[in-house]
Amino acid sequence: MTALEVSGISKSFGGVHAVRDVSFSVAAGEMLAMIGPNGAGKSTCFNMAGGQLRPDRGRVVLGGRDITGTPPRAIWRLGVGRTFQIAATFASMSVAENVQMALISHAGRVFDPFGRARRFARDEALELLAQVGLREQADRACGELAYGDVKRLELAMALANQPRLLLMDEPTAGMAPRERIALMALTASIARARRLAVLFTEHDMDVVFAHADRIVVLDRGALIAEGGPAEVRADVKVRAVYLGAGTTSGGH
Ligand code: ADP
Ligand code: MG
């Protein structure tokens, strides 16, 4: 089943063609990596899928429903979760309270975050925290968490919305290599268990090749290759882009 289908999307900023006629799809339970050098148009694609940007041309279809140009909040309600490059948690609240906030927000209740969030949905929050390996940290203040744990908390908060599609733009930025592999391995296992579609970007090619079911490659706004890890790794155009940039680990 196709979770996300993007057809022929384009976006320009003034004279800059950030994304040109890009099409791809992500199936339920699939990990799709979008790679390409810095400035290739990856974040612009994410922002068009998540509703932060409206495409100049093309369509974004979520589970058969056209969501092109729909505002982010409405897209989020339709089951699109996002993790951001900058960790978006409330530092003074506990780990569990942050997840409780996300659960309450998903349930659509009007709430007083500093009163009721403490009591609502605690069991559910603890269950989600167990899934991301943070059960032991539930009652610590978020501000005390190690960076890698903040990213796992963000994942738990995104899952609280019961998404069918997760957009992860550089989720492992700033993490040590071992932590990156662990976060993406965790994401992959959750995606498979929940039949969740995941679109992610990642600079570390070891992580990409280990955890992506398929890969799409962007260069200067255009899609230049698409396929399984072995196919993409062997692609002449992909090699030219990465070798041309003087690195095998992507841009920054
Ligand atoms: P990536 O995420 O692959 O590094 P981006 O999608 O952020 O690439 O950027 C693609 C191109 O679009 C770049 O040339 C970038 O400078 C430009 N761009 C992105 N966002 C904006 C914006 N809001 N205004 C002007 N130019 C932008
Ligand atoms: Mg980017």
PDB file of C-alpha atoms and ligand atoms in Angstrom:
ATOM      1  CA  MET A   1       0.000   0.000   0.000  1.00  0.00           C
ATOM      2  CA  THR A   2       1.323   3.442  -0.935  1.00  0.00           C
ATOM      3  CA  ALA A   3       1.460   5.805   2.017  1.00  0.00           C
ATOM      4  CA  LEU A   4       2.874   8.806   0.189  1.00  0.00           C
ATOM      5  CA  GLU A   5       2.927   9.522  -3.517  1.00  0.00           C
ATOM      6  CA  VAL A   6       4.689  12.626  -4.738  1.00  0.00           C
ATOM      7  CA  SER A   7       4.320  13.422  -8.444  1.00  0.00           C
ATOM      8  CA  GLY A   8       6.222  16.025 -10.389  1.00  0.00           C
ATOM      9  CA  ILE A   9       6.726  18.506  -7.556  1.00  0.00           C
ATOM     10  CA  SER A  10       8.709  21.669  -8.239  1.00  0.00           C
ATOM     11  CA  LYS A  11       9.637  24.657  -6.096  1.00  0.00           C
ATOM     12  CA  SER A  12      11.579  27.806  -6.909  1.00  0.00           C
ATOM     13  CA  PHE A  13      12.805  30.515  -4.577  1.00  0.00           C
ATOM     14  CA  GLY A  14      13.272  33.586  -6.734  1.00  0.00           C
ATOM     15  CA  GLY A  15      15.587  32.343  -9.462  1.00  0.00           C
ATOM     16  CA  VAL A  16      16.686  29.224  -7.586  1.00  0.00           C
ATOM     17  CA  HIS A  17      15.047  25.992  -8.785  1.00  0.00           C
ATOM     18  CA  ALA A  18      15.287  24.208  -5.458  1.00  0.00           C
ATOM     19  CA  VAL A  19      13.233  21.178  -6.605  1.00  0.00           C
ATOM     20  CA  ARG A  20      12.477  20.295 -10.214  1.00  0.00           C
ATOM     21  CA  ASP A  21       9.848  17.781 -11.264  1.00  0.00           C
ATOM     22  CA  VAL A  22      10.556  15.241  -8.523  1.00  0.00           C
ATOM     23  CA  SER A  23       8.417  12.101  -8.147  1.00  0.00           C
ATOM     24  CA  PHE A  24       8.697   9.267  -5.642  1.00  0.00           C
ATOM     25  CA  SER A  25       6.530   7.165  -3.366  1.00  0.00           C
ATOM     26  CA  VAL A  26       6.848   5.523   0.026  1.00  0.00           C
ATOM     27  CA  ALA A  27       4.968   2.338   0.895  1.00  0.00           C
ATOM     28  CA  ALA A  28       3.550   1.421   4.309  1.00  0.00           C
ATOM     29  CA  GLY A  29       6.304  -0.161   6.398  1.00  0.00           C
ATOM     30  CA  GLU A  30       9.032   1.113   4.075  1.00  0.00           C
ATOM     31  CA  MET A  31      12.144   3.113   4.924  1.00  0.00           C
ATOM     32  CA  LEU A  32      12.913   5.462   2.030  1.00  0.00           C
ATOM     33  CA  ALA A  33      16.136   7.466   2.252  1.00  0.00           C
ATOM     34  CA  MET A  34      16.488  10.713   0.328  1.00  0.00           C
ATOM     35  CA  ILE A  35      20.130  11.559  -0.186  1.00  0.00           C
ATOM     36  CA  GLY A  36      22.102  14.173  -2.077  1.00  0.00           C
ATOM     37  CA  PRO A  37      24.658  16.887  -1.473  1.00  0.00           C
ATOM     38  CA  ASN A  38      23.974  20.010   0.531  1.00  0.00           C
ATOM     39  CA  GLY A  39      21.517  22.230  -1.352  1.00  0.00           C
ATOM     40  CA  ALA A  40      20.161  19.341  -3.466  1.00  0.00           C
ATOM     41  CA  GLY A  41      16.566  20.112  -2.436  1.00  0.00           C
ATOM     42  CA  LYS A  42      15.946  17.475   0.236  1.00  0.00           C
ATOM     43  CA  SER A  43      14.532  19.762   2.922  1.00  0.00           C
ATOM     44  CA  THR A  44      12.408  21.541   0.325  1.00  0.00           C
ATOM     45  CA  CYS A  45      10.894  18.161  -0.623  1.00  0.00           C
ATOM     46  CA  PHE A  46      10.251  17.375   3.049  1.00  0.00           C
ATOM     47  CA  ASN A  47       8.600  20.752   3.514  1.00  0.00           C
ATOM     48  CA  MET A  48       6.337  20.188   0.524  1.00  0.00           C
ATOM     49  CA  ALA A  49       5.344  16.751   1.854  1.00  0.00           C
ATOM     50  CA  GLY A  50       4.725  18.141   5.358  1.00  0.00           C
ATOM     51  CA  GLY A  51       2.804  21.219   4.175  1.00  0.00           C
ATOM     52  CA  GLN A  52       5.322  23.859   5.282  1.00  0.00           C
ATOM     53  CA  LEU A  53       5.800  24.772   1.611  1.00  0.00           C
ATOM     54  CA  ARG A  54       3.319  24.685  -1.235  1.00  0.00           C
ATOM     55  CA  PRO A  55       4.676  23.179  -4.457  1.00  0.00           C
ATOM     56  CA  ASP A  56       4.688  25.447  -7.531  1.00  0.00           C
ATOM     57  CA  ARG A  57       3.680  22.392  -9.541  1.00  0.00           C
ATOM     58  CA  GLY A  58       2.894  18.749  -8.880  1.00  0.00           C
ATOM     59  CA  ARG A  59       0.905  16.741  -6.358  1.00  0.00           C
ATOM     60  CA  VAL A  60       1.376  15.295  -2.912  1.00  0.00           C
ATOM     61  CA  VAL A  61      -0.991  12.393  -2.185  1.00  0.00           C
ATOM     62  CA  LEU A  62      -1.259  10.802   1.243  1.00  0.00           C
ATOM     63  CA  GLY A  63      -2.973   7.419   1.388  1.00  0.00           C
ATOM     64  CA  GLY A  64      -4.903   8.231  -1.795  1.00  0.00           C
ATOM     65  CA  ARG A  65      -5.903  11.723  -0.645  1.00  0.00           C
ATOM     66  CA  ASP A  66      -4.565  14.835  -2.364  1.00  0.00           C
ATOM     67  CA  ILE A  67      -2.950  17.002   0.320  1.00  0.00           C
ATOM     68  CA  THR A  68      -1.135  19.426  -2.003  1.00  0.00           C
ATOM     69  CA  GLY A  69      -1.062  22.840  -0.352  1.00  0.00           C
ATOM     70  CA  THR A  70      -2.804  21.628   2.825  1.00  0.00           C
ATOM     71  CA  PRO A  71      -1.493  23.447   5.924  1.00  0.00           C
ATOM     72  CA  PRO A  72       0.957  21.582   8.194  1.00  0.00           C
ATOM     73  CA  ARG A  73      -1.433  21.267  11.118  1.00  0.00           C
ATOM     74  CA  ALA A  74      -4.066  19.596   8.935  1.00  0.00           C
ATOM     75  CA  ILE A  75      -1.463  17.268   7.432  1.00  0.00           C
ATOM     76  CA  TRP A  76      -0.286  16.361  10.914  1.00  0.00           C
ATOM     77  CA  ARG A  77      -3.889  15.491  11.812  1.00  0.00           C
ATOM     78  CA  LEU A  78      -4.052  13.207   8.783  1.00  0.00           C
ATOM     79  CA  GLY A  79      -1.206  11.177  10.263  1.00  0.00           C
ATOM     80  CA  VAL A  80       2.073  12.699   9.155  1.00  0.00           C
ATOM     81  CA  GLY A  81       4.664  12.896  11.908  1.00  0.00           C
ATOM     82  CA  ARG A  82       7.851  14.901  11.784  1.00  0.00           C
ATOM     83  CA  THR A  83      11.067  14.995  13.650  1.00  0.00           C
ATOM     84  CA  PHE A  84      13.073  18.146  13.269  1.00  0.00           C
ATOM     85  CA  GLN A  85      16.758  18.798  13.074  1.00  0.00           C
ATOM     86  CA  ILE A  86      16.477  20.954  16.170  1.00  0.00           C
ATOM     87  CA  ALA A  87      15.124  18.934  19.036  1.00  0.00           C
ATOM     88  CA  ALA A  88      11.655  20.243  19.883  1.00  0.00           C
ATOM     89  CA  THR A  89      10.987  19.278  23.474  1.00  0.00           C
ATOM     90  CA  PHE A  90      10.119  21.199  26.596  1.00  0.00           C
ATOM     91  CA  ALA A  91      13.304  21.126  28.650  1.00  0.00           C
ATOM     92  CA  SER A  92      11.711  21.836  32.024  1.00  0.00           C
ATOM     93  CA  MET A  93       9.101  19.074  31.755  1.00  0.00           C
ATOM     94  CA  SER A  94       9.812  15.426  32.402  1.00  0.00           C
ATOM     95  CA  VAL A  95      10.376  12.955  29.595  1.00  0.00           C
ATOM     96  CA  ALA A  96       7.015  11.281  30.278  1.00  0.00           C
ATOM     97  CA  GLU A  97       5.192  14.632  30.410  1.00  0.00           C
ATOM     98  CA  ASN A  98       6.472  15.555  26.976  1.00  0.00           C
ATOM     99  CA  VAL A  99       5.034  12.341  25.549  1.00  0.00           C
ATOM    100  CA  GLN A 100       1.806  12.882  27.507  1.00  0.00           C
ATOM    101  CA  MET A 101       1.520  16.332  25.900  1.00  0.00           C
ATOM    102  CA  ALA A 102       1.887  14.758  22.480  1.00  0.00           C
ATOM    103  CA  LEU A 103      -0.732  12.111  23.304  1.00  0.00           C
ATOM    104  CA  ILE A 104      -3.181  14.715  24.568  1.00  0.00           C
ATOM    105  CA  SER A 105      -2.555  16.855  21.539  1.00  0.00           C
ATOM    106  CA  HIS A 106      -3.298  13.851  19.326  1.00  0.00           C
ATOM    107  CA  ALA A 107      -6.514  13.196  21.210  1.00  0.00           C
ATOM    108  CA  GLY A 108      -7.434  16.809  20.403  1.00  0.00           C
ATOM    109  CA  ARG A 109      -8.253  17.818  23.927  1.00  0.00           C
ATOM    110  CA  VAL A 110      -8.113  21.314  25.245  1.00  0.00           C
ATOM    111  CA  PHE A 111      -5.668  21.111  28.061  1.00  0.00           C
ATOM    112  CA  ASP A 112      -3.707  22.975  30.641  1.00  0.00           C
ATOM    113  CA  PRO A 113      -0.250  21.572  30.018  1.00  0.00           C
ATOM    114  CA  PHE A 114       1.118  22.247  33.450  1.00  0.00           C
ATOM    115  CA  GLY A 115      -1.790  20.730  35.343  1.00  0.00           C
ATOM    116  CA  ARG A 116      -3.385  17.882  33.511  1.00  0.00           C
ATOM    117  CA  ALA A 117      -0.497  16.725  31.340  1.00  0.00           C
ATOM    118  CA  ARG A 118       1.090  15.210  34.405  1.00  0.00           C
ATOM    119  CA  ARG A 119      -1.788  12.807  34.950  1.00  0.00           C
ATOM    120  CA  PHE A 120      -3.217  12.168  31.503  1.00  0.00           C
ATOM    121  CA  ALA A 121      -2.138   9.280  29.409  1.00  0.00           C
ATOM    122  CA  ARG A 122       0.767   8.342  31.633  1.00  0.00           C
ATOM    123  CA  ASP A 123       0.531   4.597  31.012  1.00  0.00           C
ATOM    124  CA  GLU A 124       0.414   5.130  27.288  1.00  0.00           C
ATOM    125  CA  ALA A 125       3.397   7.467  27.503  1.00  0.00           C
ATOM    126  CA  LEU A 126       5.394   4.898  29.455  1.00  0.00           C
ATOM    127  CA  GLU A 127       4.560   2.268  26.854  1.00  0.00           C
ATOM    128  CA  LEU A 128       5.862   4.515  24.059  1.00  0.00           C
ATOM    129  CA  LEU A 129       8.964   5.329  26.068  1.00  0.00           C
ATOM    130  CA  ALA A 130       9.610   1.616  26.513  1.00  0.00           C
ATOM    131  CA  GLN A 131       9.436   1.181  22.736  1.00  0.00           C
ATOM    132  CA  VAL A 132      12.186   3.742  22.194  1.00  0.00           C
ATOM    133  CA  GLY A 133      14.278   2.499  25.119  1.00  0.00           C
ATOM    134  CA  LEU A 134      13.631   5.461  27.431  1.00  0.00           C
ATOM    135  CA  ARG A 135      11.398   3.871  30.070  1.00  0.00           C
ATOM    136  CA  GLU A 136      14.066   4.291  32.754  1.00  0.00           C
ATOM    137  CA  GLN A 137      14.368   8.016  32.000  1.00  0.00           C
ATOM    138  CA  ALA A 138      10.622   8.745  32.206  1.00  0.00           C
ATOM    139  CA  ASP A 139      10.759  10.991  35.264  1.00  0.00           C
ATOM    140  CA  ARG A 140      13.896  12.920  34.449  1.00  0.00           C
ATOM    141  CA  ALA A 141      13.700  16.489  33.184  1.00  0.00           C
ATOM    142  CA  CYS A 142      14.214  16.639  29.429  1.00  0.00           C
ATOM    143  CA  GLY A 143      16.936  19.204  29.886  1.00  0.00           C
ATOM    144  CA  GLU A 144      19.074  16.550  31.554  1.00  0.00           C
ATOM    145  CA  LEU A 145      18.886  14.055  28.719  1.00  0.00           C
ATOM    146  CA  ALA A 146      21.849  13.163  26.548  1.00  0.00           C
ATOM    147  CA  TYR A 147      21.451  14.382  22.965  1.00  0.00           C
ATOM    148  CA  GLY A 148      20.822  10.917  21.552  1.00  0.00           C
ATOM    149  CA  ASP A 149      18.074  10.380  24.119  1.00  0.00           C
ATOM    150  CA  VAL A 150      16.406  13.662  23.140  1.00  0.00           C
ATOM    151  CA  LYS A 151      16.202  12.341  19.583  1.00  0.00           C
ATOM    152  CA  ARG A 152      14.601   9.122  20.827  1.00  0.00           C
ATOM    153  CA  LEU A 153      12.156  11.178  22.855  1.00  0.00           C
ATOM    154  CA  GLU A 154      11.273  13.128  19.707  1.00  0.00           C
ATOM    155  CA  LEU A 155      10.586   9.832  17.989  1.00  0.00           C
ATOM    156  CA  ALA A 156       8.274   8.757  20.841  1.00  0.00           C
ATOM    157  CA  MET A 157       6.488  12.125  20.606  1.00  0.00           C
ATOM    158  CA  ALA A 158       6.030  11.722  16.864  1.00  0.00           C
ATOM    159  CA  LEU A 159       4.661   8.181  17.413  1.00  0.00           C
ATOM    160  CA  ALA A 160       2.142   9.523  19.939  1.00  0.00           C
ATOM    161  CA  ASN A 161       0.272  10.952  16.960  1.00  0.00           C
ATOM    162  CA  GLN A 162      -0.059   7.442  15.480  1.00  0.00           C
ATOM    163  CA  PRO A 163       1.354   8.566  12.159  1.00  0.00           C
ATOM    164  CA  ARG A 164       1.205   6.507   8.992  1.00  0.00           C
ATOM    165  CA  LEU A 165       4.046   8.540   7.552  1.00  0.00           C
ATOM    166  CA  LEU A 166       7.073   9.857   9.390  1.00  0.00           C
ATOM    167  CA  LEU A 167       9.227  12.611   7.865  1.00  0.00           C
ATOM    168  CA  MET A 168      12.717  12.673   9.359  1.00  0.00           C
ATOM    169  CA  ASP A 169      14.946  15.406   7.971  1.00  0.00           C
ATOM    170  CA  GLU A 170      18.444  14.721   9.279  1.00  0.00           C
ATOM    171  CA  PRO A 171      17.221  13.039  12.460  1.00  0.00           C
ATOM    172  CA  THR A 172      20.730  12.022  13.480  1.00  0.00           C
ATOM    173  CA  ALA A 173      22.423  15.411  12.957  1.00  0.00           C
ATOM    174  CA  GLY A 174      24.943  15.992  15.719  1.00  0.00           C
ATOM    175  CA  MET A 175      24.938  12.388  16.909  1.00  0.00           C
ATOM    176  CA  ALA A 176      27.922  10.080  17.238  1.00  0.00           C
ATOM    177  CA  PRO A 177      28.116   7.322  14.576  1.00  0.00           C
ATOM    178  CA  ARG A 178      27.085   4.549  16.942  1.00  0.00           C
ATOM    179  CA  GLU A 179      24.082   6.546  18.177  1.00  0.00           C
ATOM    180  CA  ARG A 180      23.033   7.233  14.593  1.00  0.00           C
ATOM    181  CA  ILE A 181      23.025   3.576  13.714  1.00  0.00           C
ATOM    182  CA  ALA A 182      21.059   2.792  16.880  1.00  0.00           C
ATOM    183  CA  LEU A 183      18.423   5.482  16.204  1.00  0.00           C
ATOM    184  CA  MET A 184      17.856   4.404  12.619  1.00  0.00           C
ATOM    185  CA  ALA A 185      17.817   0.702  13.560  1.00  0.00           C
ATOM    186  CA  LEU A 186      15.162   1.537  16.146  1.00  0.00           C
ATOM    187  CA  THR A 187      13.189   3.566  13.612  1.00  0.00           C
ATOM    188  CA  ALA A 188      13.381   0.741  11.076  1.00  0.00           C
ATOM    189  CA  SER A 189      12.118  -1.849  13.549  1.00  0.00           C
ATOM    190  CA  ILE A 190       9.238   0.416  14.625  1.00  0.00           C
ATOM    191  CA  ALA A 191       8.387   1.173  10.981  1.00  0.00           C
ATOM    192  CA  ARG A 192       8.155  -2.521  10.205  1.00  0.00           C
ATOM    193  CA  ALA A 193       6.155  -3.387  13.312  1.00  0.00           C
ATOM    194  CA  ARG A 194       3.639  -0.547  12.806  1.00  0.00           C
ATOM    195  CA  ARG A 195       3.575  -0.573   8.991  1.00  0.00           C
ATOM    196  CA  LEU A 196       4.735   3.003   9.213  1.00  0.00           C
ATOM    197  CA  ALA A 197       6.184   4.676   6.104  1.00  0.00           C
ATOM    198  CA  VAL A 198       9.385   6.598   6.810  1.00  0.00           C
ATOM    199  CA  LEU A 199      11.051   9.202   4.596  1.00  0.00           C
ATOM    200  CA  PHE A 200      14.433  10.224   5.969  1.00  0.00           C
ATOM    201  CA  THR A 201      17.621  12.053   5.084  1.00  0.00           C
ATOM    202  CA  GLU A 202      20.953  11.079   6.478  1.00  0.00           C
ATOM    203  CA  HIS A 203      24.534  12.048   5.676  1.00  0.00           C
ATOM    204  CA  ASP A 204      26.165   8.874   6.898  1.00  0.00           C
ATOM    205  CA  MET A 205      26.064   6.476   3.956  1.00  0.00           C
ATOM    206  CA  ASP A 206      26.705   3.471   6.207  1.00  0.00           C
ATOM    207  CA  VAL A 207      23.469   4.268   8.017  1.00  0.00           C
ATOM    208  CA  VAL A 208      21.615   4.823   4.734  1.00  0.00           C
ATOM    209  CA  PHE A 209      22.787   1.584   3.161  1.00  0.00           C
ATOM    210  CA  ALA A 210      22.113  -0.381   6.349  1.00  0.00           C
ATOM    211  CA  HIS A 211      18.574   0.835   7.005  1.00  0.00           C
ATOM    212  CA  ALA A 212      16.956   2.105   3.812  1.00  0.00           C
ATOM    213  CA  ASP A 213      14.772  -0.270   1.835  1.00  0.00           C
ATOM    214  CA  ARG A 214      15.053   2.103  -1.106  1.00  0.00           C
ATOM    215  CA  ILE A 215      16.956   5.293  -1.821  1.00  0.00           C
ATOM    216  CA  VAL A 216      16.186   8.328  -3.966  1.00  0.00           C
ATOM    217  CA  VAL A 217      19.057  10.599  -4.912  1.00  0.00           C
ATOM    218  CA  LEU A 218      18.685  14.327  -5.568  1.00  0.00           C
ATOM    219  CA  ASP A 219      21.237  16.578  -7.172  1.00  0.00           C
ATOM    220  CA  ARG A 220      20.621  20.281  -7.811  1.00  0.00           C
ATOM    221  CA  GLY A 221      16.884  19.846  -7.383  1.00  0.00           C
ATOM    222  CA  ALA A 222      16.465  16.878  -9.707  1.00  0.00           C
ATOM    223  CA  LEU A 223      16.018  13.201  -8.959  1.00  0.00           C
ATOM    224  CA  ILE A 224      19.020  11.457 -10.544  1.00  0.00           C
ATOM    225  CA  ALA A 225      18.669   7.894  -9.245  1.00  0.00           C
ATOM    226  CA  GLU A 226      16.278   5.625  -7.404  1.00  0.00           C
ATOM    227  CA  GLY A 227      16.489   2.008  -6.285  1.00  0.00           C
ATOM    228  CA  GLY A 228      17.677  -0.453  -3.684  1.00  0.00           C
ATOM    229  CA  PRO A 229      20.901   0.207  -1.776  1.00  0.00           C
ATOM    230  CA  ALA A 230      23.072  -1.993  -4.010  1.00  0.00           C
ATOM    231  CA  GLU A 231      21.679  -0.463  -7.177  1.00  0.00           C
ATOM    232  CA  VAL A 232      22.142   3.112  -5.958  1.00  0.00           C
ATOM    233  CA  ARG A 233      25.615   2.419  -4.623  1.00  0.00           C
ATOM    234  CA  ALA A 234      26.659   1.173  -8.063  1.00  0.00           C
ATOM    235  CA  ASP A 235      24.988   4.005 -10.001  1.00  0.00           C
ATOM    236  CA  VAL A 236      27.423   5.979 -12.122  1.00  0.00           C
ATOM    237  CA  LYS A 237      25.603   9.306 -11.688  1.00  0.00           C
ATOM    238  CA  VAL A 238      25.440   8.875  -7.925  1.00  0.00           C
ATOM    239  CA  ARG A 239      29.131   8.068  -7.741  1.00  0.00           C
ATOM    240  CA  ALA A 240      29.928  11.135  -9.827  1.00  0.00           C
ATOM    241  CA  VAL A 241      27.947  13.386  -7.467  1.00  0.00           C
ATOM    242  CA  TYR A 242      29.606  12.053  -4.351  1.00  0.00           C
ATOM    243  CA  LEU A 243      33.097  11.662  -5.728  1.00  0.00           C
ATOM    244  CA  GLY A 244      32.741  15.079  -7.350  1.00  0.00           C
ATOM    245  CA  ALA A 245      32.039  16.525  -3.908  1.00  0.00           C
ATOM    246  CA  GLY A 246      35.265  14.921  -2.700  1.00  0.00           C
ATOM    247  CA  THR A 247      33.551  12.699  -0.172  1.00  0.00           C
ATOM    248  CA  THR A 248      31.672   9.424   0.086  1.00  0.00           C
ATOM    249  CA  SER A 249      29.617  10.539   3.067  1.00  0.00           C
ATOM    250  CA  GLY A 250      27.478  13.259   1.498  1.00  0.00           C
ATOM    251  CA  GLY A 251      27.251  16.973   2.058  1.00  0.00           C
ATOM    252  CA  HIS A 252      26.483  18.869   5.230  1.00  0.00           C
TER     253      HIS A 252
HETATM  254  P1  ADP B   1      19.068  20.294   1.149  1.00  0.00           P
HETATM  255  O1  ADP B   1      18.088  20.043   2.260  1.00  0.00           O
HETATM  256  O2  ADP B   1      19.192  19.153   0.205  1.00  0.00           O
HETATM  257  O3  ADP B   1      20.411  20.710   1.672  1.00  0.00           O
HETATM  258  P2  ADP B   1      17.364  22.569   0.527  1.00  0.00           P
HETATM  259  O4  ADP B   1      16.062  21.989   0.126  1.00  0.00           O
HETATM  260  O5  ADP B   1      17.480  23.124   1.895  1.00  0.00           O
HETATM  261  O6  ADP B   1      18.522  21.498   0.259  1.00  0.00           O
HETATM  262  O7  ADP B   1      17.763  23.736  -0.470  1.00  0.00           O
HETATM  263  C1  ADP B   1      17.703  23.608  -1.899  1.00  0.00           C
HETATM  264  C2  ADP B   1      18.051  24.934  -2.547  1.00  0.00           C
HETATM  265  O8  ADP B   1      17.019  25.876  -2.299  1.00  0.00           O
HETATM  266  C3  ADP B   1      19.330  25.573  -2.029  1.00  0.00           C
HETATM  267  O9  ADP B   1      19.942  26.227  -3.088  1.00  0.00           O
HETATM  268  C4  ADP B   1      18.819  26.545  -1.003  1.00  0.00           C
HETATM  269  O10 ADP B   1      19.718  27.614  -0.849  1.00  0.00           O
HETATM  270  C5  ADP B   1      17.515  27.006  -1.605  1.00  0.00           C
HETATM  271  N1  ADP B   1      16.511  27.368  -0.600  1.00  0.00           N
HETATM  272  C6  ADP B   1      15.950  26.520   0.291  1.00  0.00           C
HETATM  273  N2  ADP B   1      15.040  27.161   1.047  1.00  0.00           N
HETATM  274  C7  ADP B   1      15.032  28.442   0.625  1.00  0.00           C
HETATM  275  C8  ADP B   1      14.285  29.619   0.996  1.00  0.00           C
HETATM  276  N3  ADP B   1      13.359  29.585   1.962  1.00  0.00           N
HETATM  277  N4  ADP B   1      14.549  30.767   0.338  1.00  0.00           N
HETATM  278  C9  ADP B   1      15.467  30.822  -0.653  1.00  0.00           C
HETATM  279  N5  ADP B   1      16.181  29.754  -1.055  1.00  0.00           N
HETATM  280  C10 ADP B   1      15.976  28.590  -0.436  1.00  0.00           C
HETATM  281 MG    MG B   2      18.310  19.981   4.349  1.00  0.00          MG
END
